[in-house]
């Protein structure tokens, strides 16, 4: 009997933790949408395809699954060829963003255009600075 009660309590606690975690992820993705709109959409556009013939599309699941590359790109910038074959374009470093803002942008773009949401902790971002 005690085992059943304990099992039920553990399952209930896990369900509550899971629900809270899912809500936190939704909140982070929502915050990421706002942060993306303020800092990224001018070049990458609201649909993630990038300004035609100029800036790279973010709609690449392989790119969006690469947590390390995403963090480094946002923190330190990155050079990438223009889509029209012209000179390379340098994405500026967004080091002025907080660790939470960077985490939120990654959660938003990976959730929106990737195969699954990529979560990067603020501690991971702080370590990459």
N, CA, C and O atoms as a DFTB+ gen file, in Angstrom:
516 C
 N C O
     1  1       0.826      -1.199       0.000
     2  2       0.000       0.000       0.000
     3  2       0.872       1.266       0.000
     4  3       0.639       2.201      -0.765
     5  1       1.882       1.264       0.882
     6  2       2.769       2.428       0.940
     7  2       3.455       2.647      -0.409
     8  3       3.639       3.783      -0.847
     9  1       3.828       1.551      -1.055
    10  2       4.496       1.637      -2.348
    11  2       3.595       2.294      -3.387
    12  3       4.054       3.122      -4.174
    13  1       2.324       1.932      -3.391
    14  2       1.375       2.521      -4.350
    15  2       1.192       4.012      -4.106
    16  3       1.149       4.804      -5.048
    17  1       1.085       4.385      -2.852
    18  2       0.915       5.804      -2.510
    19  2       2.167       6.584      -2.917
    20  3       2.080       7.656      -3.516
    21  1       3.322       6.028      -2.583
    22  2       4.576       6.691      -2.938
    23  2       4.717       6.813      -4.453
    24  3       5.129       7.858      -4.957
    25  1       4.382       5.760      -5.171
    26  2       4.437       5.786      -6.632
    27  2       3.493       6.844      -7.191
    28  3       3.862       7.594      -8.095
    29  1       2.289       6.905      -6.661
    30  2       1.312       7.900      -7.119
    31  2       1.814       9.316      -6.851
    32  3       1.666      10.198      -7.698
    33  1       2.400       9.536      -5.689
    34  2       2.932      10.865      -5.362
    35  2       4.094      11.239      -6.285
    36  3       4.183      12.378      -6.744
    37  1       4.967      10.295      -6.553
    38  2       6.091      10.569      -7.454
    39  2       5.613      10.874      -8.868
    40  3       6.125      11.788      -9.515
    41  1       4.644      10.118      -9.345
    42  2       4.094      10.379     -10.680
    43  2       3.421      11.739     -10.744
    44  3       3.570      12.458     -11.732
    45  1       2.687      12.099      -9.708
    46  2       2.028      13.408      -9.673
    47  2       3.066      14.525      -9.662
    48  3       2.916      15.524     -10.365
    49  1       4.114      14.354      -8.866
    50  2       5.167      15.374      -8.808
    51  2       5.862      15.508     -10.158
    52  3       6.145      16.619     -10.605
    53  1       6.136      14.377     -10.807
    54  2       6.775      14.408     -12.121
    55  2       5.883      15.104     -13.140
    56  3       6.371      15.881     -13.960
    57  1       4.582      14.833     -13.095
    58  2       3.638      15.466     -14.024
    59  2       3.604      16.967     -13.822
    60  3       3.588      17.723     -14.793
    61  1       3.591      17.410     -12.565
    62  2       3.586      18.847     -12.283
    63  2       4.880      19.493     -12.761
    64  3       4.862      20.576     -13.346
    65  1       6.004      18.825     -12.508
    66  2       7.291      19.363     -12.948
    67  2       7.347      19.432     -14.467
    68  3       7.836      20.413     -15.028
    69  1       6.853      18.407     -15.128
    70  2       6.838      18.375     -16.585
    71  2       5.958      19.488     -17.144
    72  3       6.335      20.150     -18.111
    73  1       4.789      19.697     -16.541
    74  2       3.885      20.760     -16.992
    75  2       4.529      22.128     -16.791
    76  3       4.423      23.000     -17.654
    77  1       5.199      22.319     -15.648
    78  2       5.877      23.590     -15.390
    79  2       7.003      23.790     -16.391
    80  3       7.208      24.896     -16.891
    81  1       7.731      22.723     -16.682
    82  2       8.825      22.801     -17.641
    83  2       8.305      23.146     -19.036
    84  3       8.907      23.953     -19.744
    85  1       7.191      22.536     -19.429
    86  2       6.595      22.844     -20.731
    87  2       6.148      24.299     -20.792
    88  3       6.325      24.958     -21.817
    89  1       5.574      24.806     -19.711
    90  2       5.142      26.205     -19.676
    91  2       6.348      27.133     -19.747
    92  3       6.307      28.148     -20.442
    93  1       7.419      26.797     -19.038
    94  2       8.638      27.609     -19.088
    95  2       9.198      27.653     -20.509
    96  3       9.659      28.696     -20.972
    97  1       9.155      26.514     -21.194
    98  2       9.636      26.466     -22.581
    99  2       8.764      27.327     -23.478
   100  3       9.280      28.070     -24.313
   101  1       7.442      27.237     -23.317
   102  2       6.538      28.083     -24.119
   103  2       6.804      29.559     -23.850
   104  3       6.821      30.371     -24.775
   105  1       7.012      29.904     -22.580
   106  2       7.302      31.299     -22.234
   107  2       8.613      31.762     -22.869
   108  3       8.706      32.882     -23.369
   109  1       9.629      30.888     -22.845
   110  2      10.925      31.234     -23.429
   111  2      10.804      31.425     -24.938
   112  3      11.379      32.361     -25.494
   113  1      10.059      30.545     -25.598
   114  2       9.849      30.664     -27.046
   115  2       9.108      31.966     -27.360
   116  3       9.453      32.652     -28.322
   117  1       8.107      32.310     -26.568
   118  2       7.374      33.564     -26.769
   119  2       8.268      34.781     -26.598
   120  3       8.208      35.720     -27.392
   121  1       9.094      34.764     -25.564
   122  2      10.046      35.849     -25.343
   123  2      11.049      35.903     -26.496
   124  3      11.467      36.981     -26.919
   125  1      11.427      34.732     -26.996
   126  2      12.344      34.668     -28.132
   127  2      11.758      35.281     -29.388
   128  3      12.473      35.910     -30.168
   129  1      10.452      35.100     -29.590
   130  2       9.791      35.697     -30.760
   131  2       9.893      37.216     -30.704
   132  3      10.171      37.860     -31.716
   133  1       9.671      37.782     -29.539
   134  2       9.771      39.236     -29.380
   135  2      11.213      39.714     -29.557
   136  3      11.464      40.726     -30.212
   137  1      12.149      38.983     -28.972
   138  2      13.558      39.356     -29.066
   139  2      14.057      39.229     -30.503
   140  3      14.827      40.067     -30.970
   141  1      13.618      38.179     -31.207
   142  2      13.962      37.998     -32.620
   143  2      13.425      39.174     -33.436
   144  3      14.135      39.728     -34.275
   145  1      12.183      39.549     -33.191
   146  2      11.573      40.652     -33.938
   147  2      12.353      41.950     -33.736
   148  3      12.500      42.739     -34.669
   149  1      12.846      42.170     -32.537
   150  2      13.588      43.395     -32.238
   151  2      15.014      43.394     -32.790
   152  3      15.557      44.458     -33.087
   153  1      15.622      42.224     -32.931
   154  2      17.054      42.174     -33.229
   155  2      17.455      41.431     -34.495
   156  3      18.577      41.606     -34.971
   157  1      16.581      40.613     -35.051
   158  2      16.994      39.715     -36.137
   159  2      16.155      39.834     -37.408
   160  3      16.641      39.544     -38.501
   161  1      14.909      40.257     -37.271
   162  2      13.997      40.164     -38.419
   163  2      14.343      41.117     -39.557
   164  3      13.945      40.872     -40.696
   165  1      15.066      42.191     -39.284
   166  2      15.411      43.118     -40.361
   167  2      16.171      42.391     -41.472
   168  3      15.917      42.625     -42.653
   169  1      17.088      41.525     -41.101
   170  2      17.872      40.785     -42.101
   171  2      17.265      39.422     -42.422
   172  3      17.168      39.039     -43.588
   173  1      16.858      38.693     -41.386
   174  2      16.377      37.324     -41.599
   175  2      14.884      37.262     -41.888
   176  3      14.355      36.195     -42.199
   177  1      14.210      38.387     -41.788
   178  2      12.776      38.497     -42.060
   179  2      11.950      37.710     -41.032
   180  3      12.464      36.808     -40.371
   181  1      10.706      38.054     -40.912
   182  2       9.831      37.441     -39.918
   183  2       9.572      35.968     -40.231
   184  3       9.237      35.189     -39.339
   185  1       9.731      35.588     -41.509
   186  2       9.499      34.189     -41.883
   187  2      10.771      33.345     -41.835
   188  3      10.724      32.143     -42.098
   189  1      11.912      33.964     -41.499
   190  2      13.164      33.230     -41.364
   191  2      13.885      32.935     -42.662
   192  3      14.969      32.351     -42.643
   193  1      13.305      33.328     -43.799
   194  2      13.953      33.048     -45.084
   195  2      15.114      33.993     -45.375
   196  3      15.969      33.675     -46.202
   197  1      15.161      35.121     -44.729
   198  2      16.216      36.091     -44.978
   199  2      15.838      37.023     -46.113
   200  3      15.107      36.644     -47.028
   201  1      16.347      38.253     -46.045
   202  2      16.070      39.221     -47.098
   203  2      16.546      38.639     -48.421
   204  3      17.691      38.205     -48.547
   205  1      15.664      38.637     -49.390
   206  2      15.922      37.942     -50.655
   207  2      17.281      38.276     -51.244
   208  3      17.664      39.440     -51.358
   209  1      17.992      37.230     -51.611
   210  2      19.289      37.286     -52.288
   211  2      20.411      37.838     -51.419
   212  3      21.548      37.937     -51.880
   213  1      20.123      38.194     -50.187
   214  2      21.178      38.770     -49.366
   215  2      21.544      37.901     -48.173
   216  3      22.645      37.354     -48.108
   217  1      20.632      37.779     -47.245
   218  2      20.964      37.157     -45.971
   219  2      20.509      35.706     -45.921
   220  3      19.497      35.350     -46.524
   221  1      21.254      34.863     -45.202
   222  2      20.939      33.436     -45.165
   223  2      19.592      33.132     -44.516
   224  3      19.122      33.836     -43.623
   225  1      19.006      32.066     -45.002
   226  2      17.774      31.561     -44.413
   227  2      18.098      30.853     -43.103
   228  3      19.136      30.205     -42.970
   229  1      17.207      30.987     -42.155
   230  2      17.340      30.255     -40.897
   231  2      16.568      28.944     -40.936
   232  3      16.553      28.196     -39.958
   233  1      15.934      28.670     -42.054
   234  2      15.081      27.477     -42.172
   235  2      15.907      26.258     -42.591
   236  3      15.647      25.632     -43.619
   237  1      16.881      25.950     -41.788
   238  2      17.767      24.817     -42.041
   239  2      17.846      23.987     -40.764
   240  3      18.537      24.373     -39.822
   241  1      17.149      22.853     -40.718
   242  2      17.132      22.038     -39.496
   243  2      18.524      21.634     -39.005
   244  3      18.741      21.540     -37.797
   245  1      19.463      21.394     -39.913
   246  2      20.822      21.023     -39.492
   247  2      21.488      22.181     -38.750
   248  3      22.142      21.973     -37.728
   249  1      21.321      23.396     -39.264
   250  2      21.854      24.579     -38.589
   251  2      21.193      24.747     -37.229
   252  3      21.870      24.984     -36.228
   253  1      19.888      24.626     -37.194
   254  2      19.140      24.879     -35.967
   255  2      19.362      23.820     -34.896
   256  3      19.049      24.052     -33.728
   257  1      19.888      22.680     -35.268
   258  2      20.188      21.635     -34.289
   259  2      21.596      21.783     -33.708
   260  3      21.957      21.079     -32.765
   261  1      22.388      22.696     -34.271
   262  2      23.774      22.870     -33.844
   263  2      23.847      23.957     -32.772
   264  3      24.086      25.129     -33.064
   265  1      23.638      23.544     -31.544
   266  2      23.574      24.473     -30.413
   267  2      24.829      25.336     -30.312
   268  3      24.735      26.549     -30.122
   269  1      25.992      24.721     -30.436
   270  2      27.255      25.457     -30.299
   271  2      27.384      26.537     -31.370
   272  3      27.761      27.669     -31.066
   273  1      27.074      26.198     -32.613
   274  2      27.159      27.168     -33.707
   275  2      26.181      28.323     -33.498
   276  3      26.526      29.477     -33.751
   277  1      24.980      28.027     -33.044
   278  2      23.991      29.080     -32.803
   279  2      24.474      30.052     -31.733
   280  3      24.392      31.267     -31.907
   281  1      24.975      29.517     -30.634
   282  2      25.464      30.375     -29.543
   283  2      26.639      31.220     -30.026
   284  3      26.659      32.432     -29.809
   285  1      27.614      30.595     -30.676
   286  2      28.788      31.331     -31.159
   287  2      28.408      32.402     -32.174
   288  3      28.970      33.497     -32.159
   289  1      27.463      32.096     -33.053
   290  2      27.044      33.063     -34.070
   291  2      26.385      34.271     -33.426
   292  3      26.685      35.409     -33.786
   293  1      25.498      34.035     -32.487
   294  2      24.822      35.158     -31.836
   295  2      25.793      35.988     -30.999
   296  3      25.705      37.215     -30.986
   297  1      26.705      35.338     -30.310
   298  2      27.640      36.068     -29.449
   299  2      28.754      36.771     -30.219
   300  3      29.136      37.891     -29.878
   301  1      29.273      36.117     -31.254
   302  2      30.492      36.614     -31.896
   303  2      30.326      37.010     -33.361
   304  3      31.273      37.490     -33.984
   305  1      29.132      36.812     -33.914
   306  2      28.917      37.119     -35.317
   307  2      29.437      35.990     -36.194
   308  3      30.035      35.029     -35.710
   309  1      29.197      36.125     -37.488
   310  2      29.603      35.059     -38.414
   311  2      29.569      35.593     -39.840
   312  3      28.698      36.380     -40.209
   313  1      30.519      35.153     -40.615
   314  2      30.560      35.511     -42.025
   315  2      29.866      34.419     -42.825
   316  3      30.078      33.232     -42.579
   317  1      29.047      34.816     -43.773
   318  2      28.330      33.846     -44.610
   319  2      28.181      34.424     -46.008
   320  3      28.038      35.636     -46.170
   321  1      28.214      33.560     -47.022
   322  2      28.049      34.065     -48.389
   323  2      26.634      34.585     -48.614
   324  3      25.664      34.059     -48.068
   325  1      26.543      35.620     -49.422
   326  2      25.220      36.128     -49.797
   327  2      24.530      35.101     -50.667
   328  3      25.183      34.338     -51.380
   329  1      23.238      35.083     -50.610
   330  2      22.476      34.115     -51.397
   331  2      22.565      34.398     -52.888
   332  3      22.357      33.501     -53.705
   333  1      22.875      35.646     -53.247
   334  2      22.969      35.985     -54.672
   335  2      24.357      35.708     -55.231
   336  3      24.645      36.049     -56.379
   337  1      25.222      35.090     -54.422
   338  2      26.560      34.754     -54.882
   339  2      27.552      35.887     -54.750
   340  3      28.708      35.736     -55.143
   341  1      27.140      37.002     -54.215
   342  2      28.029      38.146     -54.055
   343  2      28.991      37.957     -52.895
   344  3      29.182      36.846     -52.399
   345  1      29.585      39.049     -52.477
   346  2      30.551      39.013     -51.383
   347  2      29.913      38.451     -50.120
   348  3      28.695      38.463     -49.944
   349  1      30.791      37.958     -49.247
   350  2      30.293      37.450     -47.977
   351  2      29.765      38.604     -47.135
   352  3      30.265      39.727     -47.200
   353  1      28.768      38.305     -46.363
   354  2      28.151      39.279     -45.468
   355  2      28.500      38.880     -44.040
   356  3      28.475      37.696     -43.702
   357  1      28.819      39.839     -43.220
   358  2      29.148      39.560     -41.830
   359  2      27.945      39.857     -40.948
   360  3      27.465      40.988     -40.887
   361  1      27.471      38.829     -40.272
   362  2      26.434      39.053     -39.275
   363  2      27.128      39.624     -38.050
   364  3      28.094      39.039     -37.561
   365  1      26.654      40.748     -37.548
   366  2      27.317      41.347     -36.391
   367  2      27.105      40.517     -35.127
   368  3      26.118      39.792     -34.995
   369  1      28.040      40.641     -34.221
   370  2      27.904      40.000     -32.912
   371  2      26.772      40.686     -32.153
   372  3      26.615      41.905     -32.217
   373  1      26.006      39.905     -31.452
   374  2      24.912      40.447     -30.639
   375  2      25.239      40.278     -29.160
   376  3      24.378      39.939     -28.348
   377  1      26.502      40.523     -28.832
   378  2      26.969      40.309     -27.465
   379  2      26.294      41.216     -26.445
   380  3      26.374      40.968     -25.242
   381  1      25.634      42.261     -26.918
   382  2      24.922      43.162     -26.012
   383  2      23.648      42.527     -25.462
   384  3      23.095      43.003     -24.471
   385  1      23.180      41.450     -26.102
   386  2      21.986      40.765     -25.608
   387  2      22.322      40.013     -24.327
   388  3      23.452      39.564     -24.134
   389  1      21.335      39.883     -23.463
   390  2      21.538      39.120     -22.233
   391  2      21.584      37.627     -22.554
   392  3      21.182      37.199     -23.636
   393  1      22.072      36.858     -21.610
   394  2      22.104      35.402     -21.789
   395  2      20.693      34.861     -21.996
   396  3      20.486      33.956     -22.806
   397  1      19.731      35.405     -21.276
   398  2      18.339      34.964     -21.431
   399  2      17.816      35.301     -22.828
   400  3      17.120      34.487     -23.435
   401  1      18.140      36.484     -23.344
   402  2      17.679      36.862     -24.683
   403  2      18.264      35.937     -25.756
   404  3      17.562      35.539     -26.686
   405  1      19.534      35.601     -25.624
   406  2      20.152      34.689     -26.592
   407  2      19.520      33.311     -26.495
   408  3      19.209      32.691     -27.512
   409  1      19.330      32.835     -25.282
   410  2      18.665      31.546     -25.073
   411  2      17.274      31.548     -25.692
   412  3      16.859      30.567     -26.308
   413  1      16.562      32.646     -25.526
   414  2      15.193      32.758     -26.045
   415  2      15.165      32.787     -27.574
   416  3      14.303      32.153     -28.183
   417  1      16.082      33.503     -28.196
   418  2      16.140      33.531     -29.667
   419  2      16.385      32.124     -30.206
   420  3      15.729      31.699     -31.156
   421  1      17.324      31.405     -29.605
   422  2      17.621      30.042     -30.054
   423  2      16.401      29.145     -29.872
   424  3      16.084      28.346     -30.753
   425  1      15.717      29.270     -28.745
   426  2      14.504      28.468     -28.513
   427  2      13.443      28.799     -29.560
   428  3      12.792      27.900     -30.092
   429  1      13.267      30.086     -29.856
   430  2      12.252      30.501     -30.830
   431  2      12.559      29.998     -32.237
   432  3      11.699      29.387     -32.871
   433  1      13.773      30.245     -32.734
   434  2      14.057      29.866     -34.125
   435  2      14.090      28.353     -34.301
   436  3      13.653      27.843     -35.333
   437  1      14.600      27.633     -33.314
   438  2      14.639      26.168     -33.437
   439  2      13.246      25.573     -33.324
   440  3      12.936      24.593     -34.001
   441  1      12.406      26.151     -32.483
   442  2      11.028      25.677     -32.343
   443  2      10.213      26.000     -33.592
   444  3       9.371      25.204     -34.007
   445  1      10.457      27.158     -34.189
   446  2       9.664      27.621     -35.323
   447  2      10.090      26.975     -36.634
   448  3       9.237      26.584     -37.431
   449  1      11.397      26.855     -36.875
   450  2      11.876      26.369     -38.171
   451  2      12.715      25.098     -38.097
   452  3      13.113      24.567     -39.134
   453  1      12.987      24.605     -36.910
   454  2      13.787      23.386     -36.766
   455  2      12.915      22.172     -36.502
   456  3      11.687      22.244     -36.539
   457  1      13.572      21.069     -36.238
   458  2      12.852      19.828     -35.964
   459  2      12.332      19.761     -34.536
   460  3      11.343      19.082     -34.265
   461  1      13.000      20.470     -33.613
   462  2      12.571      20.501     -32.218
   463  2      13.191      21.713     -31.542
   464  3      14.164      22.290     -32.029
   465  1      12.611      22.082     -30.420
   466  2      13.132      23.239     -29.701
   467  2      14.495      22.887     -29.105
   468  3      14.668      21.835     -28.490
   469  1      15.454      23.789     -29.301
   470  2      16.794      23.638     -28.736
   471  2      16.871      24.561     -27.530
   472  3      16.690      25.773     -27.645
   473  1      17.140      23.975     -26.381
   474  2      17.247      24.759     -25.159
   475  2      18.712      24.904     -24.778
   476  3      19.441      23.918     -24.664
   477  1      19.126      26.137     -24.586
   478  2      20.489      26.442     -24.167
   479  2      20.374      27.198     -22.854
   480  3      19.682      28.213     -22.779
   481  1      21.035      26.717     -21.840
   482  2      20.940      27.374     -20.536
   483  2      21.722      28.685     -20.543
   484  3      22.644      28.879     -21.335
   485  1      21.332      29.560     -19.651
   486  2      22.049      30.827     -19.518
   487  2      23.492      30.577     -19.088
   488  3      24.390      31.337     -19.449
   489  1      23.715      29.514     -18.316
   490  2      25.067      29.162     -17.883
   491  2      25.931      28.757     -19.083
   492  3      27.108      29.113     -19.145
   493  1      25.356      28.016     -20.034
   494  2      26.099      27.627     -21.241
   495  2      26.488      28.862     -22.053
   496  3      27.592      28.936     -22.593
   497  1      25.585      29.816     -22.131
   498  2      25.864      31.039     -22.893
   499  2      26.926      31.864     -22.184
   500  3      27.847      32.383     -22.814
   501  1      26.792      31.981     -20.876
   502  2      27.782      32.730     -20.093
   503  2      29.177      32.127     -20.294
   504  3      30.154      32.863     -20.431
   505  1      29.274      30.803     -20.313
   506  2      30.561      30.124     -20.498
   507  2      31.134      30.367     -21.896
   508  3      32.352      30.337     -22.075
   509  1      30.279      30.604     -22.877
   510  2      30.730      30.823     -24.262
   511  2      31.141      32.266     -24.521
   512  3      31.773      32.552     -25.538
   513  1      30.796      33.169     -23.628
   514  2      31.132      34.588     -23.839
   515  2      32.624      34.812     -23.832
   516  3      33.079      35.945     -23.995
